[in-house]
CSV table of C-alpha atoms and ligand atoms in Angstrom, one decimal:
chain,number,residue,atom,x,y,z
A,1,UNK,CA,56.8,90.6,118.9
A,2,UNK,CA,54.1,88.6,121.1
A,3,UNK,CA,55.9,86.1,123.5
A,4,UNK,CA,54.0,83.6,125.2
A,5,UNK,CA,54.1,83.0,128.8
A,6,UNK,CA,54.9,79.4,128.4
A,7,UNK,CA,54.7,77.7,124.7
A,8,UNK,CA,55.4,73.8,126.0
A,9,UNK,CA,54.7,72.8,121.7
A,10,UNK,CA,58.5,73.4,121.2
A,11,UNK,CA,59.2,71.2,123.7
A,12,UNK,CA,57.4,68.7,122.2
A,13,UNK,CA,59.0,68.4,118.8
A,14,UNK,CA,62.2,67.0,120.8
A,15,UNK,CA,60.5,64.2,123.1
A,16,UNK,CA,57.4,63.0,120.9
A,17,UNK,CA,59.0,59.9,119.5
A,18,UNK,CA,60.2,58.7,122.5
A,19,UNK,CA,56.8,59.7,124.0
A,20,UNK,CA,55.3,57.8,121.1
A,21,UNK,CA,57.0,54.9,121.5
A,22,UNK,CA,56.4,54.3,125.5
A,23,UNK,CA,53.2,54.9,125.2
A,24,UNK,CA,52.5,52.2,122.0
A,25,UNK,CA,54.3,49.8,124.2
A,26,UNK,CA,52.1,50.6,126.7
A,27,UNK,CA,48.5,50.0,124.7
A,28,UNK,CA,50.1,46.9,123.2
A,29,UNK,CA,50.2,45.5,127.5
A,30,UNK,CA,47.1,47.4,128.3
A,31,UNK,CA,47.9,47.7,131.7
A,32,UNK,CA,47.1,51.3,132.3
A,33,UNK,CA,46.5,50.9,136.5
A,34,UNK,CA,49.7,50.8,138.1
A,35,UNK,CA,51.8,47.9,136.6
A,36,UNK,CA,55.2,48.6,134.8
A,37,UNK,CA,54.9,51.9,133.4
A,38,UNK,CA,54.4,53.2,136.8
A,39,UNK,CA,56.8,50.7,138.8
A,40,UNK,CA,59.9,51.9,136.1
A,41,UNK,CA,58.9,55.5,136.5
A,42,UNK,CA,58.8,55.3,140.2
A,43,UNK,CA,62.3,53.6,140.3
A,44,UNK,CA,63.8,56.4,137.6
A,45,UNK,CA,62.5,59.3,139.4
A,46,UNK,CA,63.5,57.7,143.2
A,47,UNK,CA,67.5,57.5,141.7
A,48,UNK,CA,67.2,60.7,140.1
A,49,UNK,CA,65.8,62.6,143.4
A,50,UNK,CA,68.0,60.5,145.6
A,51,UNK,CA,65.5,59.2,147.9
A,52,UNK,CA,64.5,56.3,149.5
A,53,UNK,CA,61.1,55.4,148.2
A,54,UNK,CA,58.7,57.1,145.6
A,55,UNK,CA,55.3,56.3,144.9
A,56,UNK,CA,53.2,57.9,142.0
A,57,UNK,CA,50.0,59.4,142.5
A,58,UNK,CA,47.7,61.0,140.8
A,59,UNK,CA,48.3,64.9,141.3
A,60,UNK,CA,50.4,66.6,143.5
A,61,UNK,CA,47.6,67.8,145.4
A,62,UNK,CA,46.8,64.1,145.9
A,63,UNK,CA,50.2,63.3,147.2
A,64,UNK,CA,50.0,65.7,149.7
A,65,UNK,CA,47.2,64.4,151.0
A,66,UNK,CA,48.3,60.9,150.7
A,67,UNK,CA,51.2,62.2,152.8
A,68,UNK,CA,49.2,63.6,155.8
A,69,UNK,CA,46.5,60.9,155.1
A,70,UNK,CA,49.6,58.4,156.2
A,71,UNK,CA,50.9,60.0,159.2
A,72,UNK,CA,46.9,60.5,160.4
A,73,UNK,CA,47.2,63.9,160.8
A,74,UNK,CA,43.4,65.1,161.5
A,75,UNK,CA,40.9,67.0,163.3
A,76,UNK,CA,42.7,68.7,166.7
A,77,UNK,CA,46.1,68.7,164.5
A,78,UNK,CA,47.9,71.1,162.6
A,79,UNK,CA,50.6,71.5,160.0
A,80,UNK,CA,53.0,74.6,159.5
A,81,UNK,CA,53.2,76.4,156.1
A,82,UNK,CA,53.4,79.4,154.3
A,83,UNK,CA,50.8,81.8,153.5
A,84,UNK,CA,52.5,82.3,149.6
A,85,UNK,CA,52.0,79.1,147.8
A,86,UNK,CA,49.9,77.3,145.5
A,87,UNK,CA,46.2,76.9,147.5
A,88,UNK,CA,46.7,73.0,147.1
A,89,UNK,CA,49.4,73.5,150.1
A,90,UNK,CA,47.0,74.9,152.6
A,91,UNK,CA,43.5,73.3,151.0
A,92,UNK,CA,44.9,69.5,152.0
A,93,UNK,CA,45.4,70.3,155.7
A,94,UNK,CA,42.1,71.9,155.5
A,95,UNK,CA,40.6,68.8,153.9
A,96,UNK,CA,42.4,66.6,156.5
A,97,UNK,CA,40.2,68.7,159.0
A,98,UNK,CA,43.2,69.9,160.5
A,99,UNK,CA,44.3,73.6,161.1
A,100,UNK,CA,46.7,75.2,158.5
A,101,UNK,CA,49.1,77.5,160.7
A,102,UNK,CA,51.3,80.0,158.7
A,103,UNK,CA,54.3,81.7,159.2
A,104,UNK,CA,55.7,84.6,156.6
A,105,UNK,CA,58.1,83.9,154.5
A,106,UNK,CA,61.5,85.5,153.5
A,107,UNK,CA,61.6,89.3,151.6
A,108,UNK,CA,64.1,87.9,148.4
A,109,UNK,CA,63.4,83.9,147.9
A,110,UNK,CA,59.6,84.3,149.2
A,111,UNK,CA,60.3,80.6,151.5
A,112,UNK,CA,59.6,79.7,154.6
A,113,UNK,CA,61.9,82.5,157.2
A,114,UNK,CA,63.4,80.2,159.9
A,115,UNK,CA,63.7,83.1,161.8
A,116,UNK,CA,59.9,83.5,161.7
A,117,UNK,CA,59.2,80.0,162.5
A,118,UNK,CA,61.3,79.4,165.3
A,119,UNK,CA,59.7,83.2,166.5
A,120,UNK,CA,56.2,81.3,166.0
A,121,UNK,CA,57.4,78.0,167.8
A,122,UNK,CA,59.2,79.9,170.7
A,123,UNK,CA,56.6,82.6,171.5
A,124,UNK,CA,53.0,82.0,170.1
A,125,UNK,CA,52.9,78.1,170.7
A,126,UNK,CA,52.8,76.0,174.0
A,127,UNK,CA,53.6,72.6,175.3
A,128,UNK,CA,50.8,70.4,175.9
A,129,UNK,CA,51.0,67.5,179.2
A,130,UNK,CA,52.5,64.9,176.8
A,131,UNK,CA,55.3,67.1,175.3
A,132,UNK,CA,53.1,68.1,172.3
A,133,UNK,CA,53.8,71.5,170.8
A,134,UNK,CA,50.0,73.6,170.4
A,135,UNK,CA,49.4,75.9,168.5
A,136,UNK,CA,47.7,79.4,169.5
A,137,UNK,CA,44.6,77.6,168.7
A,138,UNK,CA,45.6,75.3,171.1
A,139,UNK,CA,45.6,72.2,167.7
A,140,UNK,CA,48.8,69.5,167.9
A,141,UNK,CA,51.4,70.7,165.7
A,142,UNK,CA,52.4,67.5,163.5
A,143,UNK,CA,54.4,68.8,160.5
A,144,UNK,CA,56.5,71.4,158.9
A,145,UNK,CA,55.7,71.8,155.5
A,146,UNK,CA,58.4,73.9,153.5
A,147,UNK,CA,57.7,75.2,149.7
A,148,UNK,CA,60.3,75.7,147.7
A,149,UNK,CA,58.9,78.1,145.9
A,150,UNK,CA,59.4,79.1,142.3
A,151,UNK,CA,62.3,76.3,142.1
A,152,UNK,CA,64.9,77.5,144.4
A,153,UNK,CA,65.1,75.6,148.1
A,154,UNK,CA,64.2,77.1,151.6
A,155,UNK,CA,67.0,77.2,154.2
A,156,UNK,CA,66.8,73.5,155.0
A,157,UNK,CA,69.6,73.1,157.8
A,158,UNK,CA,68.0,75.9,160.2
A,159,UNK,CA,64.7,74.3,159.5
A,160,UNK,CA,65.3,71.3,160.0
A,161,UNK,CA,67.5,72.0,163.4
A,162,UNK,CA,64.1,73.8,164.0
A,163,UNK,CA,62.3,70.9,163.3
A,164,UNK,CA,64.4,68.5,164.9
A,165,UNK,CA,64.6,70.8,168.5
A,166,UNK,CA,60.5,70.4,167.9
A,167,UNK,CA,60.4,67.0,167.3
A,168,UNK,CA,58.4,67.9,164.3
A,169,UNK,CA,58.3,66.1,160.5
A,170,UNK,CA,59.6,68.2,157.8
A,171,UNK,CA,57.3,67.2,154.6
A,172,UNK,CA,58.7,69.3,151.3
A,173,UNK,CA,56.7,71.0,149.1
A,174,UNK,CA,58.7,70.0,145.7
A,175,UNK,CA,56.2,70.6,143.6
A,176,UNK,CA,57.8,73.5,141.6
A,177,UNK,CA,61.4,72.5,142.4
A,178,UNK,CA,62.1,69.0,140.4
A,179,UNK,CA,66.1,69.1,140.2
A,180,UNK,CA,66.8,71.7,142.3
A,181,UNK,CA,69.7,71.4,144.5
A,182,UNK,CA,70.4,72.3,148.0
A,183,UNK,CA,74.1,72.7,149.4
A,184,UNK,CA,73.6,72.0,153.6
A,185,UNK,CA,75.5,70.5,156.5
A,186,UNK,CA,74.9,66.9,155.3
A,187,UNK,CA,76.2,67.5,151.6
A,188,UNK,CA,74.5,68.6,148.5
A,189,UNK,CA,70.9,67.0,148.1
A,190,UNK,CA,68.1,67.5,145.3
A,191,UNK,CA,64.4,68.7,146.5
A,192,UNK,CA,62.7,66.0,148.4
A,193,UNK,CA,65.8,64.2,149.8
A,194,UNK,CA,66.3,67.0,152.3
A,195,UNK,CA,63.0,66.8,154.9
A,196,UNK,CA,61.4,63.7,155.8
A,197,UNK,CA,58.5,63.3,152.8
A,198,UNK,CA,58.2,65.3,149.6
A,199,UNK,CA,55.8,65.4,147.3
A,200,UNK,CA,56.4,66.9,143.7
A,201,UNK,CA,53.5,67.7,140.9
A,202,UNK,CA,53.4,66.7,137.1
A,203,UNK,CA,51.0,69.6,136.0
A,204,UNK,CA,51.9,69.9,132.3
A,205,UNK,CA,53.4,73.4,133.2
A,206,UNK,CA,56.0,71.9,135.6
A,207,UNK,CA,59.5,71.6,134.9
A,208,UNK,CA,58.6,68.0,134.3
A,209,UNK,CA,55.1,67.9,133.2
A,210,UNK,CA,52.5,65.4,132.0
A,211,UNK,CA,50.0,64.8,129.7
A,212,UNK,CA,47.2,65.7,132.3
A,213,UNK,CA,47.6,65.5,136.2
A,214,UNK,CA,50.1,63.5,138.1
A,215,UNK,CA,52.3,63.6,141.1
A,216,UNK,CA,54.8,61.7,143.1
A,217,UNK,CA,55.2,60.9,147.0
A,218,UNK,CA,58.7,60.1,147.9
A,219,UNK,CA,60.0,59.7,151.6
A,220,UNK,CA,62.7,58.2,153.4
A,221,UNK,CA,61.3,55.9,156.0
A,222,UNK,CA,60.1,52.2,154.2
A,223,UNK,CA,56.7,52.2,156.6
A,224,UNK,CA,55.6,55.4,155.5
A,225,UNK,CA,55.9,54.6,151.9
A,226,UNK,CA,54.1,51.3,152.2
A,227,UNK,CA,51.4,53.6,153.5
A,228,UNK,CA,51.0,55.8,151.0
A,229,UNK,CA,51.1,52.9,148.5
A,230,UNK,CA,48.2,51.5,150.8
A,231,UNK,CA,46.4,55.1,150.6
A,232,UNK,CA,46.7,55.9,147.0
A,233,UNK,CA,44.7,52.3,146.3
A,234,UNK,CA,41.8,52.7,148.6
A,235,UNK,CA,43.7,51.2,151.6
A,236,UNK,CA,43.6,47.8,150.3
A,237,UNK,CA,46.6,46.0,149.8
A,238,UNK,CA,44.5,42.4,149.0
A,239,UNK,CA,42.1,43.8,146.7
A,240,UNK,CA,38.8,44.2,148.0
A,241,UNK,CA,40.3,44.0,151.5
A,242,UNK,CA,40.2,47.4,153.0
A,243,UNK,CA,42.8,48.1,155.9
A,244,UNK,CA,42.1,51.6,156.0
A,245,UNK,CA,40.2,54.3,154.2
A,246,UNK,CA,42.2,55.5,151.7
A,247,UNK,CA,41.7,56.8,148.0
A,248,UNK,CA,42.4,56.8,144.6
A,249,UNK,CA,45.6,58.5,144.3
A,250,UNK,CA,46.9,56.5,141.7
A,251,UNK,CA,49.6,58.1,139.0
A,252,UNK,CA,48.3,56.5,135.6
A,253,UNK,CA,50.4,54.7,133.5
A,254,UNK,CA,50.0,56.8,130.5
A,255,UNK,CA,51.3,59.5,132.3
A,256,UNK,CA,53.8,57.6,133.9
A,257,UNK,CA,55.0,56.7,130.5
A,258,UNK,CA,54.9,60.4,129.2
A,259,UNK,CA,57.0,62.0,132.1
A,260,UNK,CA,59.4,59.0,131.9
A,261,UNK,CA,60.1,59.7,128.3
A,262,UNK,CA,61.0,63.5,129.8
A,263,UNK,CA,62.8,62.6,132.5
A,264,UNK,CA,65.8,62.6,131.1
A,265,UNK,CA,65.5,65.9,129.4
A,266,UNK,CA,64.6,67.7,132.4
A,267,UNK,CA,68.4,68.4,133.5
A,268,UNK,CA,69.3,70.4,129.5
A,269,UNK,CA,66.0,72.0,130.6
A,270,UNK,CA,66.1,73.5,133.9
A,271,UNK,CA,70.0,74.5,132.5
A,272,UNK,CA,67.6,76.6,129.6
A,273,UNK,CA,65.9,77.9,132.1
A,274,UNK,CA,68.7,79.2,134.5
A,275,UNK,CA,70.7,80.0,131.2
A,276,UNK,CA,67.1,82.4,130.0
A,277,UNK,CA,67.5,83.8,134.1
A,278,UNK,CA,71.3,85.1,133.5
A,279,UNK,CA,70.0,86.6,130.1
A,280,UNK,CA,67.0,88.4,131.7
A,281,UNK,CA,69.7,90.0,134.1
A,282,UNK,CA,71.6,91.0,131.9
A,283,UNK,CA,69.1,92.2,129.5
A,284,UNK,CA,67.5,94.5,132.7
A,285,UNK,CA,70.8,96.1,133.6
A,286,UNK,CA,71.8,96.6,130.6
A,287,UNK,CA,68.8,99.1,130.2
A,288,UNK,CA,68.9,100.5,133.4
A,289,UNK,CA,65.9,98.8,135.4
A,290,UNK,CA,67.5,98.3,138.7
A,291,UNK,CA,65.8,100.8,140.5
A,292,UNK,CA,62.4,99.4,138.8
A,293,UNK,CA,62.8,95.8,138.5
A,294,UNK,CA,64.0,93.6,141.3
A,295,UNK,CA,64.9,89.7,139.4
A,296,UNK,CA,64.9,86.9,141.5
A,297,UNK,CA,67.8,85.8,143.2
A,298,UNK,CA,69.4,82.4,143.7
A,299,UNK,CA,71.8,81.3,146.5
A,300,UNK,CA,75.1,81.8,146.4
A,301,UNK,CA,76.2,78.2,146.9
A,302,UNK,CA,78.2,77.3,143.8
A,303,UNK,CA,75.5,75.2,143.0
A,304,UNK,CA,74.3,74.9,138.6
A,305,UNK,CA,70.8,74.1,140.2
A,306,UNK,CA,70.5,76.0,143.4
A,307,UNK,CA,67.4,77.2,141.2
A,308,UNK,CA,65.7,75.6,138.4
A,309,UNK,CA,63.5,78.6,138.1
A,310,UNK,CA,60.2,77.0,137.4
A,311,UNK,CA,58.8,80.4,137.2
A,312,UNK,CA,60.8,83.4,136.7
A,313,UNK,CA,59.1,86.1,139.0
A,314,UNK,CA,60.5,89.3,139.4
A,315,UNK,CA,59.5,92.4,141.7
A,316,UNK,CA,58.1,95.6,140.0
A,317,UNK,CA,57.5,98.6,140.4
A,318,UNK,CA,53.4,100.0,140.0
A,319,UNK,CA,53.1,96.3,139.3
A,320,UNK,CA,49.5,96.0,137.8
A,321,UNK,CA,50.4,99.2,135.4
A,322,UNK,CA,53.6,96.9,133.9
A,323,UNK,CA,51.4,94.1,133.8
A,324,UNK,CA,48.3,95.6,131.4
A,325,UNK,CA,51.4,97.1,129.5
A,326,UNK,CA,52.8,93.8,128.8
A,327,UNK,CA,49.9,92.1,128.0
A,328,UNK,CA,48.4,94.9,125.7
A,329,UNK,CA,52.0,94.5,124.3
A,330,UNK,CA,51.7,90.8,123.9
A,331,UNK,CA,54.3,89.9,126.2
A,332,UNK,CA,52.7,86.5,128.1
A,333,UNK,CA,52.8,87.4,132.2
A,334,UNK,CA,51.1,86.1,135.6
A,335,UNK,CA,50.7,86.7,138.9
A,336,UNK,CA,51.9,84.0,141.8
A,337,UNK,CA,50.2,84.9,143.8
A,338,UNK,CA,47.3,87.8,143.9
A,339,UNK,CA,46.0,87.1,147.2
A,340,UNK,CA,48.2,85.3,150.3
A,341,UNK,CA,46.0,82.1,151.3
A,342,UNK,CA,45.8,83.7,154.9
A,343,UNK,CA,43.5,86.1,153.6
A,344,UNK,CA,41.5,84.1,151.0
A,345,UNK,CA,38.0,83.6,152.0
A,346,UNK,CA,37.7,80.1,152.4
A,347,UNK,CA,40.1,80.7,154.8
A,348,UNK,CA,38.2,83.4,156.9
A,349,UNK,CA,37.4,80.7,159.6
A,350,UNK,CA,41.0,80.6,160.6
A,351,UNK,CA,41.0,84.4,161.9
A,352,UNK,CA,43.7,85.7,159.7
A,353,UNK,CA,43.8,89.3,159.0
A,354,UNK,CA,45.6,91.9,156.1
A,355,UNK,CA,48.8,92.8,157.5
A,356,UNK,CA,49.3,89.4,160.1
A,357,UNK,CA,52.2,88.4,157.2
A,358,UNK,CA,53.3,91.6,155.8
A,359,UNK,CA,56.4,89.8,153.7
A,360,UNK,CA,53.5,87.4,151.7
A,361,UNK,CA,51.3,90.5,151.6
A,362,UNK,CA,54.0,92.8,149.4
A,363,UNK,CA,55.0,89.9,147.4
A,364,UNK,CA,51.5,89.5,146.2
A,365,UNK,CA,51.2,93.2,145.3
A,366,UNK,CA,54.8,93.0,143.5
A,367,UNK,CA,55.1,90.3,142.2
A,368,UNK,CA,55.3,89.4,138.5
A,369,UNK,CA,56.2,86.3,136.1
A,370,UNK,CA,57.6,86.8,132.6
A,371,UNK,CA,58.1,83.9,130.7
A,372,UNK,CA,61.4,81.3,131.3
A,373,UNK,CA,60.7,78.3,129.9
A,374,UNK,CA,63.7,76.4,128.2
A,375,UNK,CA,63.0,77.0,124.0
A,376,UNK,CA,62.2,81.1,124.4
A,377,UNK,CA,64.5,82.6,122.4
A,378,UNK,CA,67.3,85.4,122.7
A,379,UNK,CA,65.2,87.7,120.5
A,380,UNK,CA,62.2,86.9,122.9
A,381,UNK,CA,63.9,87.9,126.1
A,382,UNK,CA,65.0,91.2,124.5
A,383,UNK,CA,61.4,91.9,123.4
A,384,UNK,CA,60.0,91.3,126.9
A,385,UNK,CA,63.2,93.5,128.1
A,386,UNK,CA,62.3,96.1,125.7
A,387,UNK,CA,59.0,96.1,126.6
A,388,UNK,CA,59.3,96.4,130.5
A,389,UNK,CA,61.8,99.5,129.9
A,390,UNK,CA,59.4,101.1,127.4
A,391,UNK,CA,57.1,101.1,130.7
A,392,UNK,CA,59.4,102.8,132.9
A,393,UNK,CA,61.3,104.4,130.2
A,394,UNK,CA,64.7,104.4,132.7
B,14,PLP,C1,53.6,74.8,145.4
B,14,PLP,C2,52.6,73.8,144.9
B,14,PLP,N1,52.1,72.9,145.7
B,14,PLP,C3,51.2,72.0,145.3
B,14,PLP,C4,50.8,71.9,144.0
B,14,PLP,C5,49.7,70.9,143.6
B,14,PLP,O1,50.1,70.2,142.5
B,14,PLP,P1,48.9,69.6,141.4
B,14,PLP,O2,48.5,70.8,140.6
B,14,PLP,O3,49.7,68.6,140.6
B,14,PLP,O4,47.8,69.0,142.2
B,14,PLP,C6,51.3,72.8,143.1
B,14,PLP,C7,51.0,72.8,141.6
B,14,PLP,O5,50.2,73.4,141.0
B,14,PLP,C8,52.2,73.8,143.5
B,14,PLP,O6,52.7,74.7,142.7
C-alpha cells in the first residue's frame, strides 16, 4: 500500500463549501488588501489563541521579522534560538543584521533545554556598563526565541523565570504548534499566549494551512502590535506617509478567508492527529520496535493538546537505511531536519563547529517523519508499521 506523507485533498472535501462561500463573498467586495476578511480573521484567531492582539502577515517568516523589525533589534544585537528548527528561525535575525546565538536543545521533545540556556547566560555571556547581557561575541542579547517544535511546547515557566532573571523578551516560535497547550504556573495557556510575542505560519502543510503563504503576529503589549501593524504596511499608517521603514507583510484576504473557513476545524483535527500518534504506538509495540524505534513523546500534563503533533517524527535506528526502505516501499517520509542551522554554510560566519550542539547534531542523524495528518487511515498506519518492522524484522 503506498501512503503519502501528507495528502491535504481529503481534507478538502469537508471545508470547500465553506471555503467557497467566503471567498465569493469576498470577490463580490473586492477588497482583497487588508479590509474585513483580514480584520474577522485576526479577531477569530486572537480569541482562539487567547492573546491580546493578532495581526496577519504575509508568511510566518514575515512575521518574525515584523516582530524583531518592531522591537529594533539590529546590527550589535542578538537573539537566542535553537540550532533545530525551520531556517526561517535563524535566517530573520540574520536578515535583521543581528547575531543568531544558539543553544541545544532537549534529547526527547528536541526544544529549547532551560538548563542549557541558563548554562549559556550564566557562564559564556557577560554584563555590559548599562546592565546589558553580551553575548560571547560581545552583541546585546535582546530576545529569547523558543520553537515549539513539531507541535508540542518547550518548558515555558523555567524559561521564562530565565528570561525574566535576564530581563530578556521571550518571542514564541508557534509556527508548528497552532492549538497546542501548555499546563505552567499561571494556568493552562495555548502557544503564543505564553512568552511575550508569537508568531505562527499558514504554510498549506500547517495544522492550519492556507491557500499559499500566510502568517500571523500576535503579542500581548497594545504598542507592540500597533507596530507591527505599522511594519507590515510599509511603516505608514496615513498612506503615503512613512513613519518608519517597514514592509509588505500583509496577510491577504483570500487567504485570510481560506484559513478562517478552517479555523474551526482545526481542534477535530489536531484530535486526528494525536488520535493517529496513540495508534502509531501502539502499532510499534505491538510488533516489537522498541529497541529500534523511539516515537515522540508528549508531556505528561493531563493536557488533550499538550501536542498537536504537526509532524510525527520518530527516532530510528540506521536511519537513512529505514528511510530508502520506506520510500522504495511507497511509504511517504522526511527528514526535519538533515543539517542543524549551526552548521549550514550560510551560517559559517558565525564560527559554529560539528559537535558545539551535540543533542541537535543526533537528532538530525535520527530523526524521521512518517505521515500523521488527520484523514490517514487505520489500514495506512498499519502499512507504514508493517513496513518499518519488515526493515528491522524484530
Ligand atoms: C519552526 C518554523 N518557524 C518558522 C517558519 C516559517 O513560516 P513560513 O514558511 O510561513 O514563512 C516555519 C514554517 O515553515 C517553521 O516550521
Amino acid at each position: 500500500m503506498r501512503v503519502p506523507l501528507l495528502d491535504l485533498t481529503r481534507q478538502h472535501a469537508l471545508v470547500k463549501g465553506d471555503i467557497a462561500s467566503r471567498v465569493a463573498r469576498l470577490f463580490e467586495t473586492q477588497q482583497f488588501i487588508l479590509g474585513a476578511a483580514v480584520e474577522d480573521f485576526e479577531a477569530a484567531f486572537r480569541d482562539f489563541v487567547g492573546c491580546g492582539h493578532a495581526v496577519g502577515m504575509s508568511s510566518g517568516t514575515d512575521a518574525q521579522l515584523a516582530i524583531l523589525m518592531a522591537m529594533q533589534i539590529g546590527p550589535g544585537d542578538a537573539v537566542l534560538t535553537t540550532p533545530y528548527t525551520f531556517f526561517a528561525t535563524a535566517g530573520c535575525i540574520h536578515r535583521m543584521w543581528a547575531e543568531p546565538v544558539f543553544v541545544d536543545v532537549e534529547k526527547d521533545s528536541l526544544n529549547l533545554d532551560p538548563d542549557r540556556l541558563l548554562e549559556f547566560l550564566e557562564t559564556r555571556c557577560t554584563r555590559g556598563p548599562d546592565g546589558a547581557v553580551l553575548t560571547p561575541r560581545g552583541n546585546r542579547l535582546r530576545a529569547i526565541i523558543p520553537i515549539h517544535l513539531f507541535g508540542t511546547c518547550c518548558r515555558m515557566d523555567e524559561i521564562l523565570a530565565i528570561a525574566k532573571r535576564f530581563d530578556l523578551p521571550v518571542i514564541e516560535d508557534a509556527a508548528q504548534a497552532v492549538g497546542a497547550e501548555f499546563r505552567g504556573k499561571d494556568g493552562v495557556k495555548k502557544a503564543g499566549a505564553i512568552g511575550d510575542s508569537a508568531y505562527f505560519s499558514f504554510f498549506p502543510t500547517k495544522n492550519l494551512g492556507g491557500a499559499g503563504d500566510g502568517g500571523i503576529a500576535v503579542c500581548r503589549d497594545e504598542e507592540l502590535a500597533a507596530r507591527l501593524r505599522l511594519m507590515r504596511n510599509h511603516g505608514m499608517e496615513q498612506r503615503y506617509f512613512h513613519r518608519e521603514v517597514g514592509g509588505n507583510f500583509r496577510l491577504d484576504a483570500l487567504q485570510a478567508a481560506v484559513i478562517h473557513a478552517k479555523l474551526s476545524h482545526l481542534p477535530e483535527w489536531n484530535a486526528g492527529r494525536r488520535r493517529n500518534a496513540a495508534h502509531y504506538r501502539e502499532a510499534f509495540s505491538k510488533r516489537g520496535l522498541g529497541e529500534f524505534v523511539t516515537p515522540p513523546v508528549a508531556p505528561d500534563d493531563g493536557l488533550e493538546n499538550s501536542h498537536i503533533y504537526h509532524q510525527y517524527v520518530i527516532r530510528a535506528r540506521d536511519r537513512d537505511a529505514l528511510m530508502a526502505h520506506l520510500q522504495a516501499g511507497g511509504i511517504g517520509c522526511a527528514i526535519y531536519y538533515p543539517v542543524p542551522l549551526h552548521l549550514q554554510d550560510c551560517f559559517s560566519c558565525l564560527d559554529y563547529k560539528s559537535g558545539d550542539f551535540p543533542v541537535a547534531e543526533a537528532a538530525s542523524r535520527e530523526s524521521l517523519a512518517l505521515p500523521i495528518f488527520p484523514e490517514l487511515r487505520g489500514e495506512e498506519i498499519e502499512a507504514v508499521a508493517d513496513a518499518i518492522a519488515s526493515f528491522y524484522k524484530p
